[in-house]
mmCIF file of C-alpha atoms and ligand atoms in Angstrom:
data_model
loop_
_atom_site.group_PDB
_atom_site.id
_atom_site.type_symbol
_atom_site.label_atom_id
_atom_site.label_comp_id
_atom_site.label_asym_id
_atom_site.label_seq_id
_atom_site.Cartn_x
_atom_site.Cartn_y
_atom_site.Cartn_z
ATOM 1 C CA MET A 1 -2.252 -28.128 -18.525
ATOM 2 C CA ALA A 2 0.769 -25.882 -18.249
ATOM 3 C CA GLU A 3 0.616 -22.879 -15.965
ATOM 4 C CA LEU A 4 2.204 -19.493 -15.507
ATOM 5 C CA VAL A 5 2.682 -19.057 -11.768
ATOM 6 C CA PHE A 6 4.120 -15.974 -10.099
ATOM 7 C CA PHE A 7 5.565 -16.485 -6.637
ATOM 8 C CA SER A 8 5.925 -13.088 -5.086
ATOM 9 C CA GLY A 9 7.062 -11.577 -1.852
ATOM 10 C CA THR A 10 9.394 -9.027 -0.350
ATOM 11 C CA MET A 11 13.148 -9.406 -0.323
ATOM 12 C CA ASP A 12 14.448 -12.094 2.010
ATOM 13 C CA CYS A 13 11.264 -14.124 1.963
ATOM 14 C CA GLY A 14 12.930 -17.160 0.421
ATOM 15 C CA LYS A 15 12.026 -16.790 -3.241
ATOM 16 C CA SER A 16 15.305 -18.080 -4.651
ATOM 17 C CA THR A 17 15.320 -20.938 -2.151
ATOM 18 C CA LEU A 18 11.875 -21.948 -3.363
ATOM 19 C CA ALA A 19 12.954 -21.524 -6.997
ATOM 20 C CA LEU A 20 15.795 -24.000 -6.504
ATOM 21 C CA GLN A 21 13.596 -26.382 -4.506
ATOM 22 C CA MET A 22 10.951 -26.297 -7.220
ATOM 23 C CA ASP A 23 13.577 -27.052 -9.856
ATOM 24 C CA HIS A 24 14.845 -29.964 -7.770
ATOM 25 C CA ASN A 25 11.359 -31.407 -7.253
ATOM 26 C CA HIS A 26 10.500 -31.366 -10.950
ATOM 27 C CA ARG A 27 13.867 -32.822 -11.905
ATOM 28 C CA ALA A 28 13.386 -35.588 -9.351
ATOM 29 C CA ARG A 29 10.185 -36.498 -11.147
ATOM 30 C CA GLY A 30 12.063 -36.865 -14.408
ATOM 31 C CA ARG A 31 11.085 -33.550 -15.908
ATOM 32 C CA SER A 32 13.534 -31.308 -17.702
ATOM 33 C CA GLY A 33 13.692 -27.557 -17.247
ATOM 34 C CA VAL A 34 15.753 -24.432 -17.790
ATOM 35 C CA ARG A 35 16.732 -22.001 -15.029
ATOM 36 C CA PHE A 36 16.817 -18.272 -15.757
ATOM 37 C CA SER A 37 17.796 -15.323 -13.614
ATOM 38 C CA ARG A 38 18.754 -11.691 -13.922
ATOM 39 C CA ASN A 39 21.070 -9.697 -11.653
ATOM 40 C CA ASP A 40 21.371 -12.412 -9.035
ATOM 41 C CA ARG A 41 23.339 -11.393 -5.959
ATOM 42 C CA ALA A 42 25.937 -14.057 -6.752
ATOM 43 C CA GLY A 43 26.620 -12.548 -10.170
ATOM 44 C CA GLU A 44 25.776 -13.387 -13.751
ATOM 45 C CA SER A 45 24.232 -16.705 -14.692
ATOM 46 C CA ARG A 46 23.509 -17.833 -11.150
ATOM 47 C CA ILE A 47 20.546 -18.457 -8.906
ATOM 48 C CA SER A 48 21.617 -18.190 -5.296
ATOM 49 C CA SER A 49 19.637 -18.241 -2.111
ATOM 50 C CA ARG A 50 20.351 -16.667 1.199
ATOM 51 C CA LEU A 51 20.551 -20.140 2.724
ATOM 52 C CA GLY A 52 23.641 -20.884 0.661
ATOM 53 C CA LEU A 53 22.218 -22.902 -2.222
ATOM 54 C CA GLU A 54 23.535 -21.909 -5.623
ATOM 55 C CA LYS A 55 23.014 -23.180 -9.174
ATOM 56 C CA ASP A 56 23.944 -22.019 -12.619
ATOM 57 C CA ALA A 57 21.282 -20.321 -14.715
ATOM 58 C CA VAL A 58 20.841 -18.596 -18.041
ATOM 59 C CA GLU A 59 21.308 -14.855 -17.563
ATOM 60 C CA VAL A 60 18.389 -12.848 -18.905
ATOM 61 C CA GLY A 61 19.314 -9.674 -20.764
ATOM 62 C CA ASP A 62 17.374 -6.962 -22.546
ATOM 63 C CA GLY A 63 17.589 -8.971 -25.737
ATOM 64 C CA THR A 64 16.468 -12.298 -24.303
ATOM 65 C CA ASP A 65 13.455 -13.791 -26.067
ATOM 66 C CA PHE A 66 11.991 -16.627 -24.011
ATOM 67 C CA TRP A 67 10.047 -18.004 -26.937
ATOM 68 C CA GLU A 68 13.243 -18.297 -28.975
ATOM 69 C CA GLU A 69 15.158 -19.697 -26.005
ATOM 70 C CA VAL A 70 12.708 -22.571 -25.705
ATOM 71 C CA MET A 71 12.273 -23.164 -29.433
ATOM 72 C CA ARG A 72 16.037 -23.295 -29.979
ATOM 73 C CA ARG A 73 16.466 -25.940 -27.301
ATOM 74 C CA ARG A 74 13.609 -28.010 -28.641
ATOM 75 C CA THR A 75 14.996 -27.792 -32.156
ATOM 76 C CA GLN A 76 18.262 -29.152 -30.779
ATOM 77 C CA GLY A 77 16.351 -32.094 -29.367
ATOM 78 C CA GLN A 78 16.452 -30.924 -25.770
ATOM 79 C CA ARG A 79 13.340 -31.523 -23.715
ATOM 80 C CA VAL A 80 11.902 -28.458 -21.999
ATOM 81 C CA ASP A 81 8.994 -29.153 -19.660
ATOM 82 C CA TYR A 82 9.259 -26.092 -17.450
ATOM 83 C CA LEU A 83 11.124 -22.840 -16.840
ATOM 84 C CA ILE A 84 12.334 -21.478 -13.510
ATOM 85 C CA CYS A 85 12.450 -17.677 -13.808
ATOM 86 C CA ASP A 86 14.119 -16.000 -10.840
ATOM 87 C CA GLU A 87 14.408 -12.247 -10.247
ATOM 88 C CA ALA A 88 11.462 -11.868 -12.614
ATOM 89 C CA GLN A 89 10.844 -8.292 -11.463
ATOM 90 C CA PHE A 90 13.763 -7.334 -13.706
ATOM 91 C CA TYR A 91 12.193 -8.852 -16.842
ATOM 92 C CA SER A 92 10.452 -6.569 -19.316
ATOM 93 C CA PRO A 93 6.667 -6.712 -19.853
ATOM 94 C CA GLU A 94 7.369 -8.083 -23.344
ATOM 95 C CA GLN A 95 9.446 -10.898 -21.875
ATOM 96 C CA VAL A 96 6.614 -11.762 -19.504
ATOM 97 C CA GLU A 97 4.290 -11.939 -22.505
ATOM 98 C CA GLN A 98 6.736 -14.347 -24.154
ATOM 99 C CA LEU A 99 6.528 -16.506 -21.041
ATOM 100 C CA ALA A 100 2.728 -16.577 -21.276
ATOM 101 C CA LYS A 101 3.016 -17.597 -24.916
ATOM 102 C CA VAL A 102 5.382 -20.429 -24.019
ATOM 103 C CA VAL A 103 2.791 -21.707 -21.528
ATOM 104 C CA ASP A 104 -0.164 -21.423 -23.890
ATOM 105 C CA GLU A 105 1.342 -22.474 -27.206
ATOM 106 C CA ILE A 106 3.755 -25.236 -26.294
ATOM 107 C CA ASP A 107 2.546 -26.362 -22.876
ATOM 108 C CA VAL A 108 5.659 -25.475 -20.884
ATOM 109 C CA ASP A 109 5.161 -24.664 -17.190
ATOM 110 C CA VAL A 110 6.625 -21.332 -16.125
ATOM 111 C CA PHE A 111 7.431 -20.700 -12.473
ATOM 112 C CA ALA A 112 8.405 -17.072 -11.973
ATOM 113 C CA PHE A 113 9.784 -15.642 -8.746
ATOM 114 C CA GLY A 114 10.133 -11.985 -7.897
ATOM 115 C CA ILE A 115 9.547 -8.983 -5.734
ATOM 116 C CA THR A 116 6.413 -7.068 -6.585
ATOM 117 C CA ALA A 117 7.331 -3.496 -5.663
ATOM 118 C CA ASP A 118 10.492 -1.428 -5.659
ATOM 119 C CA PHE A 119 11.886 0.810 -2.920
ATOM 120 C CA ARG A 120 9.400 3.544 -3.897
ATOM 121 C CA THR A 121 6.502 1.096 -3.368
ATOM 122 C CA ARG A 122 5.864 1.116 -7.129
ATOM 123 C CA LEU A 123 5.327 -2.127 -9.005
ATOM 124 C CA PHE A 124 8.209 -3.275 -11.189
ATOM 125 C CA PRO A 125 6.907 -3.358 -14.805
ATOM 126 C CA GLY A 126 7.776 -7.069 -15.083
ATOM 127 C CA SER A 127 5.967 -7.901 -11.856
ATOM 128 C CA GLN A 128 2.970 -5.868 -12.898
ATOM 129 C CA ARG A 129 2.702 -7.809 -16.152
ATOM 130 C CA LEU A 130 3.072 -11.084 -14.253
ATOM 131 C CA ILE A 131 0.247 -10.144 -11.895
ATOM 132 C CA GLU A 132 -1.865 -9.259 -14.917
ATOM 133 C CA LEU A 133 -1.155 -12.447 -16.854
ATOM 134 C CA ALA A 134 -0.381 -15.225 -14.382
ATOM 135 C CA ASP A 135 -2.724 -18.151 -13.912
ATOM 136 C CA ARG A 136 -1.880 -17.930 -10.228
ATOM 137 C CA VAL A 137 -0.090 -15.421 -8.034
ATOM 138 C CA GLN A 138 1.180 -16.962 -4.860
ATOM 139 C CA VAL A 139 2.407 -14.802 -2.014
ATOM 140 C CA LEU A 140 5.178 -16.616 -0.228
ATOM 141 C CA GLN A 141 4.434 -17.730 3.273
ATOM 142 C CA VAL A 142 7.918 -17.317 4.663
ATOM 143 C CA GLU A 143 7.488 -13.740 5.674
ATOM 144 C CA ALA A 144 10.258 -11.238 6.125
ATOM 145 C CA LEU A 145 9.998 -9.230 9.303
ATOM 146 C CA CYS A 146 10.439 -5.544 9.999
ATOM 147 C CA TRP A 147 12.829 -4.639 12.814
ATOM 148 C CA CYS A 148 9.738 -3.997 14.960
ATOM 149 C CA GLY A 149 8.586 -7.566 14.519
ATOM 150 C CA ARG A 150 5.665 -6.850 12.241
ATOM 151 C CA ARG A 151 5.328 -8.487 8.873
ATOM 152 C CA ALA A 152 7.586 -6.647 6.413
ATOM 153 C CA THR A 153 5.663 -5.715 3.297
ATOM 154 C CA HIS A 154 7.882 -2.994 1.844
ATOM 155 C CA ASN A 155 11.398 -2.841 0.448
ATOM 156 C CA ALA A 156 13.322 0.226 1.556
ATOM 157 C CA ARG A 157 16.526 1.430 -0.079
ATOM 158 C CA THR A 158 19.207 3.157 1.936
ATOM 159 C CA VAL A 159 22.078 5.210 0.568
ATOM 160 C CA ASP A 160 24.901 5.566 3.036
ATOM 161 C CA GLY A 161 22.551 4.397 5.740
ATOM 162 C CA VAL A 162 19.817 6.918 5.007
ATOM 163 C CA MET A 163 16.502 5.749 3.608
ATOM 164 C CA VAL A 164 15.627 7.204 0.211
ATOM 165 C CA THR A 165 12.390 7.176 -1.747
ATOM 166 C CA GLU A 166 13.653 8.625 -4.999
ATOM 167 C CA GLY A 167 16.119 7.359 -7.543
ATOM 168 C CA ALA A 168 16.447 4.854 -10.351
ATOM 169 C CA GLN A 169 14.324 1.739 -10.014
ATOM 170 C CA VAL A 170 17.358 -0.440 -10.640
ATOM 171 C CA VAL A 171 20.791 0.828 -9.682
ATOM 172 C CA VAL A 172 23.702 -0.372 -11.795
ATOM 173 C CA GLY A 173 25.537 -3.026 -9.843
ATOM 174 C CA ASP A 174 22.512 -3.284 -7.629
ATOM 175 C CA VAL A 175 22.666 -7.032 -7.372
ATOM 176 C CA ASP A 176 22.459 -7.741 -3.691
ATOM 177 C CA MET A 177 18.991 -7.216 -2.327
ATOM 178 C CA ALA A 178 20.268 -7.534 1.208
ATOM 179 C CA LEU A 179 20.116 -5.513 4.360
ATOM 180 C CA GLU A 180 23.702 -4.378 4.108
ATOM 181 C CA THR A 181 25.025 -4.644 0.617
ATOM 182 C CA THR A 182 27.709 -3.300 -1.591
ATOM 183 C CA ALA A 183 30.785 -2.982 0.526
ATOM 184 C CA SER A 184 32.099 0.420 -0.337
ATOM 185 C CA ALA A 185 35.563 0.096 -1.723
ATOM 186 C CA GLY A 186 36.756 2.284 1.082
ATOM 187 C CA ALA A 187 37.085 5.144 -1.323
ATOM 188 C CA GLY A 188 34.430 7.073 0.519
ATOM 189 C CA SER A 189 33.135 8.459 -2.728
ATOM 190 C CA THR A 190 31.040 5.452 -3.705
ATOM 191 C CA PRO A 191 27.691 5.640 -1.971
ATOM 192 C CA VAL A 192 26.750 2.439 -0.182
ATOM 193 C CA VAL A 193 23.373 1.216 -1.358
ATOM 194 C CA GLY A 194 21.541 -1.127 0.941
ATOM 195 C CA TYR A 195 18.087 -2.616 1.295
ATOM 196 C CA GLU A 196 15.896 -3.365 4.252
ATOM 197 C CA THR A 197 12.437 -4.834 4.552
ATOM 198 C CA LEU A 198 10.029 -2.772 6.633
ATOM 199 C CA CYS A 199 6.390 -2.835 7.646
ATOM 200 C CA ARG A 200 4.295 -0.163 5.936
ATOM 201 C CA ARG A 201 4.157 1.964 9.059
ATOM 202 C CA HIS A 202 7.912 2.231 9.341
ATOM 203 C CA TYR A 203 8.337 2.565 5.608
ATOM 204 C CA MET A 204 5.995 5.576 5.631
ATOM 205 C CA ARG A 205 7.770 7.038 8.659
ATOM 206 C CA ARG A 206 11.146 6.208 7.166
ATOM 207 C CA VAL A 207 12.412 4.451 10.261
ATOM 208 C CA THR A 208 14.943 1.757 9.449
ATOM 209 C CA ALA A 209 16.525 -0.502 12.066
ATOM 210 C CA HIS A 210 19.555 1.773 12.069
ATOM 211 C CA GLY A 211 17.394 4.846 12.589
ATOM 212 C CA ALA A 212 15.479 3.192 15.402
ATOM 213 C CA ASN A 213 18.715 2.205 17.132
ATOM 214 C CA LEU A 214 20.073 5.707 16.814
ATOM 215 C CA MET A 215 16.971 7.130 18.407
ATOM 216 C CA ALA A 216 17.071 4.564 21.177
ATOM 217 C CA GLU A 217 20.747 5.292 21.824
ATOM 218 C CA GLN A 218 20.166 9.000 21.968
ATOM 219 C CA ASP A 219 17.239 8.353 24.260
ATOM 220 C CA GLN A 220 15.239 10.858 22.330
ATOM 221 C CA LEU A 221 11.639 11.593 23.006
ATOM 222 C CA LEU A 222 10.087 9.602 20.228
ATOM 223 C CA PRO A 223 7.330 11.097 18.120
ATOM 224 C CA PHE A 224 5.632 7.692 17.981
ATOM 225 C CA GLU A 225 5.681 4.339 19.665
ATOM 226 C CA VAL A 226 9.022 2.938 18.584
ATOM 227 C CA ASP A 227 9.596 1.680 22.131
ATOM 228 C CA ALA A 228 6.400 -0.294 22.014
ATOM 229 C CA CYS A 229 7.381 -1.701 18.646
ATOM 230 C CA LEU A 230 10.802 -2.690 19.901
ATOM 231 C CA TRP A 231 9.246 -4.351 22.900
ATOM 232 C CA ARG A 232 6.926 -6.304 20.678
ATOM 233 C CA GLY A 233 9.869 -7.259 18.493
ATOM 234 C CA ALA A 234 11.896 -8.469 21.450
ATOM 235 C CA GLY A 235 9.084 -10.738 22.500
ATOM 236 C CA GLY A 236 9.198 -12.631 19.226
ATOM 237 C CA PRO A 237 7.778 -12.183 15.767
ATOM 238 C CA GLY A 238 5.051 -9.584 15.708
ATOM 239 C CA THR A 239 1.423 -10.396 15.817
ATOM 240 C CA GLY A 240 0.923 -8.708 12.494
ATOM 241 C CA GLN A 241 -2.215 -7.112 13.876
ATOM 242 C CA GLY A 242 -0.553 -3.791 14.513
ATOM 243 C CA ALA A 243 -1.653 -0.896 16.615
ATOM 244 C CA PRO A 244 -4.192 1.586 15.286
HETATM 245 ZN ZN1 ZN B 1 7.917 -1.895 11.568
#
């Protein structure tokens, strides 16, 4: 029985690494699949992981129809047993429905990988549809950590180092979901967009690692227990239990 599985997590939790590992495992068992991605950090038609692995992939665009993609290959005599769909948060709800159809009608496994929510904590439409339709949603166990050491559950966007909670869901050229991204061309006019994973507490309080450092440097009287958080962080990964 084919399955539609959605592997979700925050940025930096190893989704693309798992996507490539999954592809490798199925290939090693003699199965044949197609890799897809959209807006990978390494550029078009790539799946790349933070650990340095990189493979070619079919770039998904607005006009991509997964049903047609699979049918065309099969018509050409190519075997398609499964699809690896990375950066699935950028797919449209319609494309996710095509993936479900591929699973149900022609018994092709679909393994989708993506972030659930954007920098405003809102679900990406593609991720929402995946959660609604998937046979299984698996939250990745390699957890990203907030600067305080707690489990990072939220993706924050920074513009020129300042955390923002408004703006377009996907910024043009917004390909690197990393802590420090887009090197500004030195022009000074191009805002530098970056991403950082935070725990909910620090997302809500808008305290990024940079902000926390600034406060520590200035030795300000802190309105909340950043010191305690830092201490916890220094002692190793947080307990995840959190203070009240
Ligand atoms: Zn935190």
